[in-house]
XYZ file of C-alpha atoms in Angstrom:
506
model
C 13.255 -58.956 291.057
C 13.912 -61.606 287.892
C 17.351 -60.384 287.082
C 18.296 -60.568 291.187
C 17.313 -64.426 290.649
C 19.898 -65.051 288.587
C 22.733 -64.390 291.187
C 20.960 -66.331 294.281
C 22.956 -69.378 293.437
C 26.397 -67.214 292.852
C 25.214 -65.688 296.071
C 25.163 -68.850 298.469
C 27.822 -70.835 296.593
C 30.290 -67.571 297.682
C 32.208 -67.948 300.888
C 31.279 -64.236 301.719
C 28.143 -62.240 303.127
C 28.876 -59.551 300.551
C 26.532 -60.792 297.858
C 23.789 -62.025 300.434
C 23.957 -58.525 302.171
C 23.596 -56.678 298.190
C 20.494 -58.648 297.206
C 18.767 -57.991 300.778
C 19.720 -54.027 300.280
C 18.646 -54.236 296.294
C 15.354 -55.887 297.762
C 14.574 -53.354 300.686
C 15.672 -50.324 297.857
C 13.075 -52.150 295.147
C 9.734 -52.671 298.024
C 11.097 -48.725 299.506
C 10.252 -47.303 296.370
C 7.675 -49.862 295.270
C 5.541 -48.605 298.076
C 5.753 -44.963 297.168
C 4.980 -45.991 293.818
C 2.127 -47.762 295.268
C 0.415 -44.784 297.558
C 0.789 -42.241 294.780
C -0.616 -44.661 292.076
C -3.933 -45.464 294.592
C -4.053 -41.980 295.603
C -4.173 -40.338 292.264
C -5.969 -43.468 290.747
C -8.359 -42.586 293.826
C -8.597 -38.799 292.670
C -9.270 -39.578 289.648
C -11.518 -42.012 289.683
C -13.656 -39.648 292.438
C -13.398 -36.759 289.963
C -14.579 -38.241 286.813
C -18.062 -39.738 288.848
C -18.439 -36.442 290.461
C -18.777 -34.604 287.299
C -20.838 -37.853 285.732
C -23.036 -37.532 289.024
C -23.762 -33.964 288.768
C -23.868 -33.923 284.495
C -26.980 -36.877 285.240
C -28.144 -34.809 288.105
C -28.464 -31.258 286.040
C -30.069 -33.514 283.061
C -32.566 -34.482 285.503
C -33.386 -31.289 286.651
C -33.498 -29.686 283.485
C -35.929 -32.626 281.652
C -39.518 -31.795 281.361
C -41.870 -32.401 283.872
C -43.443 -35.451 282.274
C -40.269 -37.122 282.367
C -41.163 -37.861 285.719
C -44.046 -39.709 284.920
C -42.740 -42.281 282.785
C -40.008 -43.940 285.180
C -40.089 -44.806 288.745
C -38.769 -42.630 290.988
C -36.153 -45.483 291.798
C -34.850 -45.690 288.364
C -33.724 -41.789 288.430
C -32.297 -42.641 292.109
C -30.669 -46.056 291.193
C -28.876 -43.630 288.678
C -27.604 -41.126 290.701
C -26.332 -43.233 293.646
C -25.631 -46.991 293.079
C -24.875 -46.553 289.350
C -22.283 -44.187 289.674
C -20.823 -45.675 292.763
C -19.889 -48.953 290.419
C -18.570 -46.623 287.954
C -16.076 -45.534 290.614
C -15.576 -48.563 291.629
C -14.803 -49.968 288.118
C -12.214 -46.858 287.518
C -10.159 -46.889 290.398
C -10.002 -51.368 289.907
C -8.823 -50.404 286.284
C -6.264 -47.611 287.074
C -4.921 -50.065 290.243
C -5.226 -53.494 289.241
C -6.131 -54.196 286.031
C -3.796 -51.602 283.854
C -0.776 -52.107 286.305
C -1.245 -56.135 286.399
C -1.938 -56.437 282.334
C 1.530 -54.009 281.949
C 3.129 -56.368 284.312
C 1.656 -59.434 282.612
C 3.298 -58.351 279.346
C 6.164 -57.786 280.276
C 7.073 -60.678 282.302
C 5.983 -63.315 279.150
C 8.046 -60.932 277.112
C 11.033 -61.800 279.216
C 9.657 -65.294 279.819
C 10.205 -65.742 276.263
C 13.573 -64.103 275.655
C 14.537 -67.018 278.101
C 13.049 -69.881 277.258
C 10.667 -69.900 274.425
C 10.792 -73.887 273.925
C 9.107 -73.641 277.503
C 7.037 -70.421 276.722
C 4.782 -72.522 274.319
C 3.271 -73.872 277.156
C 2.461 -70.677 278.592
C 0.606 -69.401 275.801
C -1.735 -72.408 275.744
C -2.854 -71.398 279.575
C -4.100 -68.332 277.651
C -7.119 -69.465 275.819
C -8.221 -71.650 278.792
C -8.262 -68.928 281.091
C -9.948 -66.816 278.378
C -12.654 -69.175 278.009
C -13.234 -69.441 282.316
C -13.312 -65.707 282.556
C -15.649 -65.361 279.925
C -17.919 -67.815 281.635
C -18.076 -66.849 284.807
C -18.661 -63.261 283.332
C -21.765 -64.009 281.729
C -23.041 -65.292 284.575
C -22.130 -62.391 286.640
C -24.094 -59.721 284.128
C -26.863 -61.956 284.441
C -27.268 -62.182 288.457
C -26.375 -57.913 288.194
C -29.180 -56.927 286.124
C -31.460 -58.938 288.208
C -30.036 -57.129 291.068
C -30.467 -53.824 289.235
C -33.899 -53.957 288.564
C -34.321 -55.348 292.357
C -32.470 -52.358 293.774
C -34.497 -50.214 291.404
C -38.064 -51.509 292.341
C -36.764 -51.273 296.500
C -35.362 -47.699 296.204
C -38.689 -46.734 294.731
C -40.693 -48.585 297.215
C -38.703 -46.689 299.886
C -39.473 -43.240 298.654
C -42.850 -44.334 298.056
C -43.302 -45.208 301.786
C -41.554 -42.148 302.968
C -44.049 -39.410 301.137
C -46.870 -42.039 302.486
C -45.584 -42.644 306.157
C -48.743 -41.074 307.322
C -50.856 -43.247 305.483
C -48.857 -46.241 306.671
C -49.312 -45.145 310.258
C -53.101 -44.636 309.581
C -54.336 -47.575 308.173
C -51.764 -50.195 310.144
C -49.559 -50.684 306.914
C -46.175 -51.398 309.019
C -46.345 -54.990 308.836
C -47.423 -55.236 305.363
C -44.511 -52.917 303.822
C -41.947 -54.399 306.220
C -42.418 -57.783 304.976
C -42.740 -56.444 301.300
C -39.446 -54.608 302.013
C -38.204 -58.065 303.584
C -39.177 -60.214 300.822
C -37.479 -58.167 298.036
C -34.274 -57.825 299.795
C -34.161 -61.245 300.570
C -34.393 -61.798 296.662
C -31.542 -59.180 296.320
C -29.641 -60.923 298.985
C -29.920 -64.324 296.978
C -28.620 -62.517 293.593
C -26.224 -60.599 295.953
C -24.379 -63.932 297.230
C -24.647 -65.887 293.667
C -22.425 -63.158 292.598
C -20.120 -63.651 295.247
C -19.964 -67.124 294.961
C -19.000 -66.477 291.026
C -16.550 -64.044 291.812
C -15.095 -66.207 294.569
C -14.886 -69.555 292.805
C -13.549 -67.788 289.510
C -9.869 -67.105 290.635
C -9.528 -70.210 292.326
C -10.759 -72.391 288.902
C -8.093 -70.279 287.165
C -5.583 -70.528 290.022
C -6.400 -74.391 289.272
C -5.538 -74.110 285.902
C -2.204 -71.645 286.346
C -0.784 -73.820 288.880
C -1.097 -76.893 287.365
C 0.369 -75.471 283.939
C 3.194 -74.212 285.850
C 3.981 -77.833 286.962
C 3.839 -79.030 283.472
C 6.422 -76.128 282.483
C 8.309 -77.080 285.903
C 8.930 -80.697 284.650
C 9.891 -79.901 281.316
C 12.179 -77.223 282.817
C 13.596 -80.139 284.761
C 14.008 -82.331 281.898
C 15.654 -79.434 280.058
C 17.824 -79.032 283.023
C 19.098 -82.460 283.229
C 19.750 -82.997 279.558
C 21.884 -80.199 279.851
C 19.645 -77.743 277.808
C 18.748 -75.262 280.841
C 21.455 -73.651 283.526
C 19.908 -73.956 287.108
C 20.294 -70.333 287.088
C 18.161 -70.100 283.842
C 15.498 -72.206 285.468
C 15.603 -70.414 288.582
C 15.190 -66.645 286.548
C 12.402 -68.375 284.818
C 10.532 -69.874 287.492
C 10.624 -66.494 289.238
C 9.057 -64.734 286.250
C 6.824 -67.311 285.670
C 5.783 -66.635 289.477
C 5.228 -63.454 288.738
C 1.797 -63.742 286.541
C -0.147 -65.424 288.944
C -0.881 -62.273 291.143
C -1.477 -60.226 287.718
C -3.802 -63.198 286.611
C -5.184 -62.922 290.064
C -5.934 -58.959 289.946
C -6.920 -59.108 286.528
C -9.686 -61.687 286.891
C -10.766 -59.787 289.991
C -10.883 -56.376 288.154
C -12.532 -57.865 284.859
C -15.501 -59.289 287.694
C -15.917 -55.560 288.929
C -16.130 -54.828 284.957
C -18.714 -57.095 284.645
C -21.130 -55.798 287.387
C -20.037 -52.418 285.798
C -21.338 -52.761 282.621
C -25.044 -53.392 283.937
C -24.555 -49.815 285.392
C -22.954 -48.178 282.373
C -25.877 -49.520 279.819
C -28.291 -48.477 282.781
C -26.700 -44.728 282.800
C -26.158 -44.955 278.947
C -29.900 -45.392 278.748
C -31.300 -43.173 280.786
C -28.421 -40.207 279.839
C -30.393 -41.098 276.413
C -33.809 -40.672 277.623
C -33.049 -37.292 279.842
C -31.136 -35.736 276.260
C -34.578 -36.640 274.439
C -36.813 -35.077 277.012
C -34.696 -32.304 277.879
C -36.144 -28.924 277.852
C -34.473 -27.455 274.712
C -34.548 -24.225 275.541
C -34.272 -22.931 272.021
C -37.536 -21.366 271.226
C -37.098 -18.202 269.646
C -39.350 -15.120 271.286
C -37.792 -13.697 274.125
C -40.646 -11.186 275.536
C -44.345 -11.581 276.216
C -46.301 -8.528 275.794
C -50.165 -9.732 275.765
C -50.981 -12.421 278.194
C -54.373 -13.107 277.063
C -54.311 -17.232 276.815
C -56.687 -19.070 274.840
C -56.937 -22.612 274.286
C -58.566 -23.595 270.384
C -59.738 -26.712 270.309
C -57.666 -28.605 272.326
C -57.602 -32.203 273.500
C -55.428 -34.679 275.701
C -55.186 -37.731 276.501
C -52.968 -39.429 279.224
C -50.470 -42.164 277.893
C -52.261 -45.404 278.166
C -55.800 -44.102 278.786
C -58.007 -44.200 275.782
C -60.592 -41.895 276.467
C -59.871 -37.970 276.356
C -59.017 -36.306 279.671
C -60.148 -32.491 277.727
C -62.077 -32.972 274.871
C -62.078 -29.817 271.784
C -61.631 -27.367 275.035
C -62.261 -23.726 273.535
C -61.349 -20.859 276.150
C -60.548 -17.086 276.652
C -58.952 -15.884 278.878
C -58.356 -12.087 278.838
C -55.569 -10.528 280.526
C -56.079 -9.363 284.542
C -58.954 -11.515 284.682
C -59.434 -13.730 287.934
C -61.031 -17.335 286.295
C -62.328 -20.341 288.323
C -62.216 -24.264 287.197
C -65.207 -26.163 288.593
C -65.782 -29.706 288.044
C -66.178 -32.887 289.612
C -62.814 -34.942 290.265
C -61.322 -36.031 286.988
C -62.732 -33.553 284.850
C -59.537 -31.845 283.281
C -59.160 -28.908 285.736
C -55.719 -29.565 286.406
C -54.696 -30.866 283.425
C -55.682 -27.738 281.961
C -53.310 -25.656 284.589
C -50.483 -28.417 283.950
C -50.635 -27.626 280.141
C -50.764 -23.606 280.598
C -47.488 -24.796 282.510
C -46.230 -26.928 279.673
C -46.069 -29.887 282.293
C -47.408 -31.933 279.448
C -46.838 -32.145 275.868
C -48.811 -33.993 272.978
C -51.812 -31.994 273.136
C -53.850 -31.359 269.630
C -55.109 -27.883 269.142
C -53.421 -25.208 270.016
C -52.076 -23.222 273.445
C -51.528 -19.406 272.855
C -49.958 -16.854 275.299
C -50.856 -13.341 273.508
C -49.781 -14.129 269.908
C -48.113 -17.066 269.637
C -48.318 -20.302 270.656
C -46.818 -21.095 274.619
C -43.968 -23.733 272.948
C -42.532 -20.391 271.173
C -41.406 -18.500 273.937
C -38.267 -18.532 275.595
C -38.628 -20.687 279.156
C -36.475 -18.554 281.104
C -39.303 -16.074 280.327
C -42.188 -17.800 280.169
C -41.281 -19.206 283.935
C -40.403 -15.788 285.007
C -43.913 -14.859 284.398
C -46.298 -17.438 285.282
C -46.021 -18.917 289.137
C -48.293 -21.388 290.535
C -49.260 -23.056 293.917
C -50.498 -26.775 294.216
C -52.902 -28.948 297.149
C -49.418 -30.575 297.813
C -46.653 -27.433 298.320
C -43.240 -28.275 297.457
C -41.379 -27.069 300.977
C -37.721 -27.239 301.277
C -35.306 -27.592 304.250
C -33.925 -24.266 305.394
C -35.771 -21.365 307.219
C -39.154 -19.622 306.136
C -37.526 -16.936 304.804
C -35.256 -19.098 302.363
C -38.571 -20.852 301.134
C -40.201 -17.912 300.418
C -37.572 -16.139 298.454
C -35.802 -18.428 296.966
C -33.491 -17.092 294.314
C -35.298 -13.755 294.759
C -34.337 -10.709 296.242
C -37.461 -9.210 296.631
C -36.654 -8.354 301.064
C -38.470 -5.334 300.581
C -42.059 -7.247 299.630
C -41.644 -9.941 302.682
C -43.265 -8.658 305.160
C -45.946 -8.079 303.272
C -46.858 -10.961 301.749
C -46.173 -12.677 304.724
C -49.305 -10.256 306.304
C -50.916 -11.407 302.506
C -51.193 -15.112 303.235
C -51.196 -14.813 307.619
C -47.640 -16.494 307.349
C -47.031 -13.271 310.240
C -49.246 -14.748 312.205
C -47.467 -18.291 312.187
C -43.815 -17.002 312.510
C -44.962 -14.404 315.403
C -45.584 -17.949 317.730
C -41.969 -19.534 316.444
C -38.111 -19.277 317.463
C -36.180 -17.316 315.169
C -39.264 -16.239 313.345
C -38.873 -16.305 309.541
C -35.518 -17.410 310.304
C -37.392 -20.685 311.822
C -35.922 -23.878 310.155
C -37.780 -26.187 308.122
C -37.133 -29.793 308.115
C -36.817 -32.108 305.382
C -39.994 -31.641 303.386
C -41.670 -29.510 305.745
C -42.264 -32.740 308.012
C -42.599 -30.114 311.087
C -45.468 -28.044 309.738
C -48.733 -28.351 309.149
C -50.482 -28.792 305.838
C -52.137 -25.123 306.199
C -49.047 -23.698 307.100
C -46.758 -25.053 304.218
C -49.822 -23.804 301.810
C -49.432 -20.527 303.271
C -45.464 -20.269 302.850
C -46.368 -21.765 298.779
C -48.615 -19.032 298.116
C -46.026 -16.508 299.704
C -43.653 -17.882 297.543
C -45.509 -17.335 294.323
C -46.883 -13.650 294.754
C -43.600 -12.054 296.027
C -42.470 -11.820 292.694
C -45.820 -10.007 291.621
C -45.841 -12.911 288.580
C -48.404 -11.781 285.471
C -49.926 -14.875 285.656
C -50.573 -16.877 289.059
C -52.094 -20.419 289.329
C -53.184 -21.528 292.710
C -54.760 -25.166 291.904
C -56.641 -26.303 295.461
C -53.411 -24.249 297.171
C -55.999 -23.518 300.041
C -57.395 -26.414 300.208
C -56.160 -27.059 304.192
C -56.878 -23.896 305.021
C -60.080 -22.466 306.978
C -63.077 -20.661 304.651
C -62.467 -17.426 306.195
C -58.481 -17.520 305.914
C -59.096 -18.693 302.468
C -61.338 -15.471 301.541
C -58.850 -13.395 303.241
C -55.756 -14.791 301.352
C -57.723 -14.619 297.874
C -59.318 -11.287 298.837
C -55.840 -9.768 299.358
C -54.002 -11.632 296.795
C -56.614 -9.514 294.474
C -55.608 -6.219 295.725
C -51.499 -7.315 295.719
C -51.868 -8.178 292.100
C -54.197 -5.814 290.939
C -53.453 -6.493 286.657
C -52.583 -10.114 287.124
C -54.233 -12.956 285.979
C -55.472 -15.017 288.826
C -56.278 -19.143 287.659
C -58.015 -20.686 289.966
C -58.840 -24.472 290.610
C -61.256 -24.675 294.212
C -63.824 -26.772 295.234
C -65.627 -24.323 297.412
C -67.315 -22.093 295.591
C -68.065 -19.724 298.496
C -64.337 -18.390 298.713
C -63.862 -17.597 295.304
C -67.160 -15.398 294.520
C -64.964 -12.617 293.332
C -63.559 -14.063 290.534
C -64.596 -12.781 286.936
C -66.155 -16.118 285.616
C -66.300 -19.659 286.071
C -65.253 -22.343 283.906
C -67.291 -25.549 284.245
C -65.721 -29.051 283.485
């Protein structure tokens, strides 16, 4: 569009329509293609920005997964969340703003003061001292905008974990009248993110125009210096007008460029945020590079072994000295708080940090392979991890074990509860088994855990909603399913669990 500026004055000063009628068909051929240009640069920029947080999204989400289980406990559920969702969505944001404002606008910016300067560099001086002005507004208002994002971030962190935390606890809420209270806590923190929310808008709003301030009144200067050029003789109106029109052309780049280095900004909250906890998941990953690769004595003993939980001082197990031979069914008794699932989550390698040492057979439980210590030991907990799809799905899993369904479904009575539902085993389960009971998501758990005939099963209060003679029943035929297993048990009703080989007292 510059050079066509140059032959507007020819253009009118000409008797004929012919040089009107080539600039309007030059400018419909130049905005033709400049669309096109347009749609495939946001499409792929689009694409590509989609792909690249896809695979970031899923890369975070497998790190996650594959972290050990006291990961968890360190961070709020929020933070891993916050992460996954909001983080990543920025990301997005920030790569599509780069690939269709910012690169586009800085290429156009640099070329148009290149040209502005092989035309007029007396009057390109001026130009270049907008520069460092605009510079010093952008890096302002850009401070300011990291500041009001990271209070945002830690906002949107401490509400997403509220939410989950009053979705697992929505009975509890409903119990003890809670509504009112975690509505206005809910309330009060997103009226503080709402505050944050709109300073940032206000920055980002008031930015462009400051430096639209700034632009347009250095383009006046250059204007009247162009006009005293042009009236001493120095400066062909043509010039002037070629130079006006390039000059013109930086305030949308300016424009798109301040917008894109505000998305930036909020952006690089999000990228230290996933920077840190990419950092955190690599350092608590399960490293899966333990060298023994078969188990073939599962006697597990525990020599002199104690724990403490982070930020407790007193021991949770205390020089905890145990045998446990091989097939053997054990009990944990105790009062609450005594160890007895610690002791399970340890066996599991839940925790780590523990003095003494953990053996499996020979070696100590950190030495073998996870793939094979996991497809060995199974376990069942007072709070049974359900999943949405149908019964059947839940209890198999990633197995393939068809031909043992039906009877551990007769094992733990999960017959009897499919024989009174549509689609039987094919029944589907909601989200977090929210439309079954507590004794009947136990029963699918334990299901779960015995199909594989495992050499070591843990069931740590996993019949704890169920009745005392279902419970017998269950553990009574669990026995006879796994007849060489080793059974750990963690109950609080002695009565069901007579059969077992000995009790351990905490």
């Amino acid at each position: 569009m510059i050079p066509i500026s140059k032959k507007i004055p020819h253009a009118f000063s000409s008797d004929s329509l012919r040089g009107i009628l080539e600039i309007s068909i030059y400018v419909i051929v130049v905005y033709f293609f400049r669309g096109i240009f347009t749609y495939l640069q946001n499409y792929l920029s689009g694409y590509l920005s989609i792909k690249s947080t896809s695979d970031m999204r899923q890369d975070t989400y497998s790190l996650i997964l594959n972290s050990q289980p006291q990961t968890f406990y360190s961070k709020k559920s929020g933070e891993f969340i916050n992460v996954i969702i909001d983080d990543i969505n920025k990301i997005r944001e920030m790569i599509f703003s780069f690939l269709t404002e910012l690169f586009p606008s800085l290429l156009t910016l640099i070329c148009t003061l290149t040209y502005i300067f092989y035309l007029n560099w007396y009057l390109s001086i001026f130009v270049l001292l907008l520069i460092p002005i605009i510079g010093l507004i952008i890096s302002f208002f850009s401070k300011k905008i990291k500041e009001k994002a990271e209070n945002i971030q830690n906002k949107v962190i401490e509400n997403y974990s509220n939410i989950y935390e009053n979705f697992i606890n929505y009975n509890a809420i409903k119990v003890f009248a809670l509504e009112d209270k975690k509505e206005k806590e809910y309330f009060n923190l997103e009226t503080y993110n709402n505050k944050d929310s709109l300073s940032i808008i206000s920055l980002i709003s008031l930015q462009p125009s400051v430096i639209g301030v700034v632009q347009v009144t250095g383009i006046c200067i250059i204007a009247c210096f162009g006009a005293y050029q042009l009236f001493n003789k120095a400066l062909t109106l043509a010039e002037l007008l070629s130079f006006g029109t390039a000059l013109s052309l930086t305030i949308e780049p300016v424009i798109f460029i301040t917008k894109s280095i505000s998305i930036i900004t909020k952006s690089k909250v999000s990228i230290d945020n996933i920077n840190n906890m990419t950092v955190f998941l690599l350092n608590n990953k399960d490293k899966n590079l333990r060298v023994i690769n078969y188990i073939d004595n599962y006697q597990i003993i525990f020599d002199k072994v104690n724990f403490y939980y982070p930020n407790k001082l007193e021991k949770t197990l205390n020089n905890i000295n145990i045998t446990i031979q091989e097939g053997q069914s054990i009990a944990f008794v105790g009062d609450n708080g005594s160890g007895k699932s610690t002791i399970i989550k340890l066996i599991l390698q839940f925790y780590q940090g523990y003095e003494g040492q953990i053996r499996l057979g020979k070696y100590n439980i950190n030495e073998y392979n996870f793939d094979v210590f996991r497809q060995n030991i199974k376990a069942c907990f007072h709070e049974p991890f359900i999943f949405t799809g149908t019964i059947k799905e839940n209890i198999l899993l990633n197995n393939t074990n068809y031909d043992q369904l039906e009877e551990v479904c007769r094992i733990t009575k999960v017959d009897e509860l499919i024989n009174n539902l549509d689609n039987r085993i094919d029944y589907q389960i909601n989200h977090a088994g929210n439309n079954l009971s507590s004794g009947q998501k136990q029963r699918i758990a334990i299901a779960r855990a015995i199909i594989t005939k495992p050499k070591i099963l843990i069931l740590d209060e996993a019949t704890s909603a169920l009745d005392l003679e279902s419970e017998k029943y269950i553990y009574h035929e669990i026995r006879k399913y796994l007849p060489k297993s080793t059974i750990l048990i963690v109950n609080h009703r002695i009565d069901s669990i007579k059969f077992v080989d000995q009790f351990y007292y905490l």
